[in-house]
Coordinates of C-alpha atoms in Angstrom, one line a residue:
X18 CA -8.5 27.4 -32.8
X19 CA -6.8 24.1 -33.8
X20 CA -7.1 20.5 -33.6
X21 CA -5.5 17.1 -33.8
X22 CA -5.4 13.8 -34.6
X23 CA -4.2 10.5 -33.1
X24 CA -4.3 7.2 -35.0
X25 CA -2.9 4.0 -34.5
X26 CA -2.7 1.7 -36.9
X27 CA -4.0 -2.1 -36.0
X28 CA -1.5 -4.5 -34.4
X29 CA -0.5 -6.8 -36.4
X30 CA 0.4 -10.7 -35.3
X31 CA 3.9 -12.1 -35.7
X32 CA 4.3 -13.8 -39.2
X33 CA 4.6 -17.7 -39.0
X34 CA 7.3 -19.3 -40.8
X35 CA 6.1 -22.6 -41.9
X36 CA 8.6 -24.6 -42.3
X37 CA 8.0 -27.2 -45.4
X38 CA 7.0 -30.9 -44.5
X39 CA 7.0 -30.5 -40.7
X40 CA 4.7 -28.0 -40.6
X41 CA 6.0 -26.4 -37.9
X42 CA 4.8 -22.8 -36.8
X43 CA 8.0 -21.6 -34.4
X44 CA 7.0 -17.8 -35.0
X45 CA 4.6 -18.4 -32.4
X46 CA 6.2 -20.7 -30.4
X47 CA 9.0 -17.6 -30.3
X48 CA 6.4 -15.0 -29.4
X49 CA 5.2 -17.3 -26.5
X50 CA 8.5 -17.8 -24.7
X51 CA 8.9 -13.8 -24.9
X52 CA 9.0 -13.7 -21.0
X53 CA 11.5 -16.4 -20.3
X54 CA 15.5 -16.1 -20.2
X55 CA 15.4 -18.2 -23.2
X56 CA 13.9 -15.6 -25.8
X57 CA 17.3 -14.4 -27.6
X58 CA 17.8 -18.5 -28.3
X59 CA 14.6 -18.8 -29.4
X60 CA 14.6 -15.9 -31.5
X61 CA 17.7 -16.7 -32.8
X62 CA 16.5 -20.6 -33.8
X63 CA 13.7 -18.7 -35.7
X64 CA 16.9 -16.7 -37.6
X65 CA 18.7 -19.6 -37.9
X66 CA 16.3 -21.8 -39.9
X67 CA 15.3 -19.2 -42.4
X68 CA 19.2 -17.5 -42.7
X69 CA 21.6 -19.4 -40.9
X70 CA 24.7 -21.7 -41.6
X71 CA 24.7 -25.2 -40.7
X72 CA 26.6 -24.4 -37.2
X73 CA 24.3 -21.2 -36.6
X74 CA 21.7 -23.7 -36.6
X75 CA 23.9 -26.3 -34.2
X76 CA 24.3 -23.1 -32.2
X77 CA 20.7 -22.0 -32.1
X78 CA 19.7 -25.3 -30.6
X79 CA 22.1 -25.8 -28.3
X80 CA 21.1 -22.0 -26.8
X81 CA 17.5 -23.5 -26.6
X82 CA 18.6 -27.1 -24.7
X83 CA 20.9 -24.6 -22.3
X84 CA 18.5 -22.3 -21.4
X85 CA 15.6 -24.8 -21.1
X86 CA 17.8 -27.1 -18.5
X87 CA 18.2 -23.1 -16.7
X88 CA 14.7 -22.8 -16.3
X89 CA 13.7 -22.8 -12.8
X90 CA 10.2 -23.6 -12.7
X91 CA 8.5 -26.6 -14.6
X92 CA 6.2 -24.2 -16.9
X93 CA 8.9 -22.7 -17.9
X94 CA 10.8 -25.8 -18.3
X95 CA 8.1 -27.3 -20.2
X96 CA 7.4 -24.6 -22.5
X97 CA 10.9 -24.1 -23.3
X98 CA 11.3 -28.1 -24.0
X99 CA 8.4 -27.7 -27.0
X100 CA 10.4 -25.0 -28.1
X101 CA 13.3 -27.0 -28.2
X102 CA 12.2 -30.0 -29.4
X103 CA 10.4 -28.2 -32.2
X104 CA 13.7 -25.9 -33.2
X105 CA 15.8 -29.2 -32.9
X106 CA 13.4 -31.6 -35.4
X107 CA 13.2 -28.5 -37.6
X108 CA 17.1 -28.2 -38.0
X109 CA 17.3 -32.5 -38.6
X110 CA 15.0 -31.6 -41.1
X111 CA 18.1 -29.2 -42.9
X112 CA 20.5 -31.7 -41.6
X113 CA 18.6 -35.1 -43.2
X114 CA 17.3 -33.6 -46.7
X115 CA 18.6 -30.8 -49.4
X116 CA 14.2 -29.6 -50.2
X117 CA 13.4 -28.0 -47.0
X118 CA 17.0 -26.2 -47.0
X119 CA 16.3 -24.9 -50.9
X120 CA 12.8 -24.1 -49.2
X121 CA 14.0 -22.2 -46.7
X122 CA 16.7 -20.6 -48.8
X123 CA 13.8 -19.4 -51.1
X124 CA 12.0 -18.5 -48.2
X125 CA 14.3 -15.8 -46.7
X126 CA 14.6 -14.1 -50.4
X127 CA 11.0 -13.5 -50.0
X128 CA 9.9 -11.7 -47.1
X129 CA 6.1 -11.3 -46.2
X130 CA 5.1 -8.0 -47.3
X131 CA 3.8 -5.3 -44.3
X132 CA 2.2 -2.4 -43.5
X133 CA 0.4 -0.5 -46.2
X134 CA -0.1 -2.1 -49.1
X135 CA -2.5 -2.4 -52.5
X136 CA -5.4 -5.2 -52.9
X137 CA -7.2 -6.3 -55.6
X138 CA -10.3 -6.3 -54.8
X139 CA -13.1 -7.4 -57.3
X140 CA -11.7 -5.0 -60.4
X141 CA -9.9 -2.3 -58.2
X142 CA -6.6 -2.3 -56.7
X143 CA -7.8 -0.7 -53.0
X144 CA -4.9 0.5 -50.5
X145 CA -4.8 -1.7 -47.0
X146 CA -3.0 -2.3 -44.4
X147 CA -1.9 -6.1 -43.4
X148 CA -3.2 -7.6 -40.3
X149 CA -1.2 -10.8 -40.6
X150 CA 0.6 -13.2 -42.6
X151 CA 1.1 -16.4 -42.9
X152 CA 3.3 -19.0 -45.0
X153 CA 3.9 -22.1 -46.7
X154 CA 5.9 -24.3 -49.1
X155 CA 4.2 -25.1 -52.2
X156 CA 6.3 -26.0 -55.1
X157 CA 9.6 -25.7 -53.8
X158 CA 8.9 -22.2 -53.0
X159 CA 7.4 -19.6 -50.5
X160 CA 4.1 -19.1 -51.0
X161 CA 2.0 -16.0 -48.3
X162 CA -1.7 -15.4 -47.5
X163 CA -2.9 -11.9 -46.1
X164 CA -5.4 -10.9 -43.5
X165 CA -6.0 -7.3 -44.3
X166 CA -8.2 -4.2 -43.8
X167 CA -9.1 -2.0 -46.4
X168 CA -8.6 1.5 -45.5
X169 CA -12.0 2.7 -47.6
X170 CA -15.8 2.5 -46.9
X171 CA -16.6 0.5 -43.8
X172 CA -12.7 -0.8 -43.8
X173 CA -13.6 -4.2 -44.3
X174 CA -11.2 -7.0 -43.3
X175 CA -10.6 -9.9 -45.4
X176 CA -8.8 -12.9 -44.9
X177 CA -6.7 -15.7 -46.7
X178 CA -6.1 -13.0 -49.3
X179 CA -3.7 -15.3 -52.0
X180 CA 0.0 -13.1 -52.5
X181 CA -0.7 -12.7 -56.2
X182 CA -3.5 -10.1 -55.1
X183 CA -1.3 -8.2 -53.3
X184 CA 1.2 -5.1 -54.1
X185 CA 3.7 -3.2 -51.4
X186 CA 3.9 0.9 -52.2
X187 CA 6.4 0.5 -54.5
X188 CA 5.4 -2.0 -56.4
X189 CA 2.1 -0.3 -56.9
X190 CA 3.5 2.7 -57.8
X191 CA 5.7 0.8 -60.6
X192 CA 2.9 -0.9 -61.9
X193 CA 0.7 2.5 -62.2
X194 CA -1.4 0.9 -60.2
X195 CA -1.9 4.0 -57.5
X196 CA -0.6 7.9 -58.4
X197 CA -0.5 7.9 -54.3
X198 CA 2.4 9.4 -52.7
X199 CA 3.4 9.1 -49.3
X200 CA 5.1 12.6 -48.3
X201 CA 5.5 16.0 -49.4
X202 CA 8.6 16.2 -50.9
X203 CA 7.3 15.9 -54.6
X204 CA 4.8 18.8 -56.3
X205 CA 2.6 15.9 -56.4
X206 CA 2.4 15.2 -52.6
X207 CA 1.7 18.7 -52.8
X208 CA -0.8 18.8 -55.5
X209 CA -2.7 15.8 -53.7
X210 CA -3.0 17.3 -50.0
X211 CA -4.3 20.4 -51.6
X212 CA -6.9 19.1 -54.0
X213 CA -8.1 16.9 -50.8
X214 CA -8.6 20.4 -49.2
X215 CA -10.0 22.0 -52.1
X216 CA -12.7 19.2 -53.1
X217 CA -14.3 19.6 -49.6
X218 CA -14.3 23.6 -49.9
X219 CA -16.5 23.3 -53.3
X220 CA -18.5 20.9 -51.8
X221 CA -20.1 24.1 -49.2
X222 CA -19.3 26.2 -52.1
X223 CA -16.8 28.6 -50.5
X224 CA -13.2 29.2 -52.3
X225 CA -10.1 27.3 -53.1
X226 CA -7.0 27.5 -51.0
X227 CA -3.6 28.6 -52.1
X228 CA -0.5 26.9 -50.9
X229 CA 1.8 28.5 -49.2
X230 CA 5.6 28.2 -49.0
X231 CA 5.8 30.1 -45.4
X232 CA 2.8 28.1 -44.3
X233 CA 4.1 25.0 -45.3
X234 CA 8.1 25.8 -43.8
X235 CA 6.5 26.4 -40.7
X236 CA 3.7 23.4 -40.9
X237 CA 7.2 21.3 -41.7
X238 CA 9.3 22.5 -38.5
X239 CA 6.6 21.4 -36.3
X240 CA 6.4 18.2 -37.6
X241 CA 9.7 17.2 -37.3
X242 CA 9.9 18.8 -33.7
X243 CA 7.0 16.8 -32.6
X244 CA 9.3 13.5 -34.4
X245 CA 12.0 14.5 -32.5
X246 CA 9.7 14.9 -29.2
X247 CA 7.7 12.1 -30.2
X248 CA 4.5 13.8 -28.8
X249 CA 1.6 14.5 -30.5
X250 CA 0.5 18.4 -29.4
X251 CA -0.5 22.2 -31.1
X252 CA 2.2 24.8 -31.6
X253 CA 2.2 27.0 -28.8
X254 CA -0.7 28.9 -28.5
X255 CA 1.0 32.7 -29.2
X256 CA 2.9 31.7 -31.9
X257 CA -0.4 30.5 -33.9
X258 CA -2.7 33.4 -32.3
X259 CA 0.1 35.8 -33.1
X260 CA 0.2 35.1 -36.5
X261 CA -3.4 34.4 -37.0
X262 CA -3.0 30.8 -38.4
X263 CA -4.7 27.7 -37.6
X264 CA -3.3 24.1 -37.5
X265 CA -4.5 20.2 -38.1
X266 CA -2.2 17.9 -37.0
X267 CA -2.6 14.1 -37.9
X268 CA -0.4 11.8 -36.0
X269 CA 0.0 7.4 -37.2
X270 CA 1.6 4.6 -35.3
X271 CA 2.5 1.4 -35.9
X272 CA 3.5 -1.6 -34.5
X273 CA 5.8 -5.4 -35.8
X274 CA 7.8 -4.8 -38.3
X275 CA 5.4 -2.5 -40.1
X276 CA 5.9 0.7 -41.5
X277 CA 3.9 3.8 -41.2
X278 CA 2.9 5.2 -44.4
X279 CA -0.2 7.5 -44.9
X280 CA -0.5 8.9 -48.4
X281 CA -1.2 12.7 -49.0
X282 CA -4.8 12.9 -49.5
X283 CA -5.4 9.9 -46.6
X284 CA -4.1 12.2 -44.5
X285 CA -6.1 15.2 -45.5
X286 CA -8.9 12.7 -46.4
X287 CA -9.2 12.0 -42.7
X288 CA -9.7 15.1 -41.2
X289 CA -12.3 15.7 -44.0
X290 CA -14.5 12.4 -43.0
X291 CA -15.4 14.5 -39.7
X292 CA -17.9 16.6 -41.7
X293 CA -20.5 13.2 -40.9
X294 CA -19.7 15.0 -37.3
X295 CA -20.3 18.7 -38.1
X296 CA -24.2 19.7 -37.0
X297 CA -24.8 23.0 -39.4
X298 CA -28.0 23.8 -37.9
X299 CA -26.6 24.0 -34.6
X300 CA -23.2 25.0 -35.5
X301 CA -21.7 22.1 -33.6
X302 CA -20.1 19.0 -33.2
X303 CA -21.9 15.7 -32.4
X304 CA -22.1 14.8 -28.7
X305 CA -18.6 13.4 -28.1
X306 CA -16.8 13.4 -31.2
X307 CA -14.6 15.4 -33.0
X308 CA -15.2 17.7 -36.2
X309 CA -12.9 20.7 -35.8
X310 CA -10.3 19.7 -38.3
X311 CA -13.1 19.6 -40.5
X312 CA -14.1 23.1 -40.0
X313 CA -10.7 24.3 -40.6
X314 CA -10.6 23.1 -43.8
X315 CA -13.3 24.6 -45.1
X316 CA -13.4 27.7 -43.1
X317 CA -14.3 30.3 -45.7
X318 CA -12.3 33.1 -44.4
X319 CA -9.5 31.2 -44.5
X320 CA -7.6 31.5 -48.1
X321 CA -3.9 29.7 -47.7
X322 CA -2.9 26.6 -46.4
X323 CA 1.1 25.0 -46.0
X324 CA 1.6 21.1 -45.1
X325 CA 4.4 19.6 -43.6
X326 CA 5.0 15.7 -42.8
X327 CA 8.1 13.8 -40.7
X328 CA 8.4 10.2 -40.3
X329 CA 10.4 8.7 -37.5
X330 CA 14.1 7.2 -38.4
X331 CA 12.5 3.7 -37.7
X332 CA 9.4 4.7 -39.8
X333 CA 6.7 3.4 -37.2
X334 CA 5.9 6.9 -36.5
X335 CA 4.5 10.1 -39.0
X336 CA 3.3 13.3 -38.3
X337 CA 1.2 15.2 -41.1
X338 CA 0.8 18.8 -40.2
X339 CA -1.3 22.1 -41.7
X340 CA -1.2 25.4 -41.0
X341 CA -3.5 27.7 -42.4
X342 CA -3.9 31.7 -42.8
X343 CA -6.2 33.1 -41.5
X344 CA -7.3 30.6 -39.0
X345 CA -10.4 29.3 -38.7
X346 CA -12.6 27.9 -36.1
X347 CA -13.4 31.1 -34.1
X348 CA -15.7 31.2 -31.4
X349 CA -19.2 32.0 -32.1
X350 CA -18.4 32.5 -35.9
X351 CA -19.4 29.6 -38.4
X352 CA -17.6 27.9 -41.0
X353 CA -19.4 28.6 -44.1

């Protein structure tokens, strides 16, 4: 038997761009006007003030005052008219002074980070993923505050978390602040999915795994098929049963401007967690949830496992599979 997983990572809100001295949050304004004919001037104002020219930004607002006098009905007259105004007063602002230009100059040279990312937290760094973001001038230069959740414990969420006290992947990684990796390309990917695998298995006492190339050829294939499908579903049924081999399958999603990026043992890590789910007595899961990915990995009769992970061109989307040999989770037979 097999099973799978299906998680999607928390929405995040649009970042604001605060815009120096104004104080003007168009990121919002933007996101409201979504539905109206007006949104590619909007966005574009919003591009504009942060990256533009001085007649991109002529050219943003005039879009804006255009489609605003095209708006058919008075609320969306209206709402397009506080868009423009705002846009318009913004770019006066570039027009009238050199600071909130500088500011802005600054300000598209440092982007928000997204997505995954490292928190101090007390004394540890702690990996999270960004909720929101939000920013502001101060000093002549950009300056960003985090909502976040922490992936650990009762994932906490913390807010107005200061920029200092927070590092993207890479950054991380540069600072040795995390040995996390985030695929399964390196023999330390590998290394971490397994020893995720392993640690569970001594903690019922049965035996280690071995990794498997074949497993983990075949474990890769299906990942980037199910990519490529972008579907979230088991290998067919006689290919595993014919070669006796089970499969977990963990599937992440993201949405904004966020990327999707589960490190190795998160992703074993995961299926592990279900063991709170796993009745021994009764050789069961708990009513309504799931615990069979949890079984698999430390089925005892089971003595190889291959990974494979694929992560969509636009990285939103990533697929962690395992195969294993021989599989587990056989009716009427118990784990351990």
């Amino acid at each position: 038997m097999t099973g799978r997983d299906w998680r999607q990572r928390p929405q995040h809100s649009p970042t604001h761009i605060i815009l120096g001295t104004l104080g003007l949050s168009i990121g919002d304004r933007c996101k409201k006007s979504s539905q109206s004919v007006g949104i590619d001037s909007a966005h574009q104002c919003l591009y504009e003030q942060v990256h533009g020219t001085a007649f991109g930004r002529f050219q943003a607002g005039r879009g804006l005052l255009i489609s605003t006098l095209s708006m058919k009905t008075r609320p969306q007259r209206f709402r397009h008219t506080v868009l423009t105004l705002t846009c318009l007063f913004s770019l006066m602002g570039g027009v009238m002074g050199s600071s909130i230009t500088g500011q802005l100059s600054a300000q598209a040279q440092s982007r928000p980070a997204a997505g995954t990312v490292y928190v101090l937290n007390g004394e540890r760094w702690q990996e999270a993923f960004i909720l929101q973001a939000a920013g502001r001038i101060a000093g002549g230069a950009p300056s960003w505050s985090y909502t976040v959740q922490y992936f650990d414990g009762d994932q906490q969420v913390e807010r107005q978390v200061n920029g200092d006290r927070v590092r993207t992947i890479d950054q991380a990684q540069a600072e040795g602040l995390t040995d996390n990796v985030y695929d399964l390309s390196s023999p330390t990917g590998i290394d971490q999915i397994l020893a995720t695998h392993n640690e569970a298995r001594r903690q019922v006492g049965v035996s280690d795994l071995a990794w498997s190339g074949d497993l983990a050829d075949s474990a890769q294939a299906w990942a980037e098929t199910l990519i490529a499908r972008d579907r979230v579903e088991h290998s067919p049924s006689d290919v595993l049963q014919n070669a006796n081999r089970g499969e977990n399958i963990a599937a992440y999603r993201t949405t904004g401007r966020s990327a999707s990026y589960t490190a190795a043992t998160r992703a074993a890590q995961g299926w592990v967690d279900e063991r709170v789910y796993y009745d021994s007595a009764a050789n069961r899961c708990a009513s309504g949830q799931l615990c069979g990915h949890y079984t698999q990995v430390v089925w005892a009769n089971t003595t190889a496992v291959g990974c494979g992970m694929a992560r969509s061109a636009d990285e939103k989307q990533e697929v962690w599979v395992c195969h294993y040999n021989p599989g587990g989770n056989v009716v009427g037979q118990r784990p351990y």
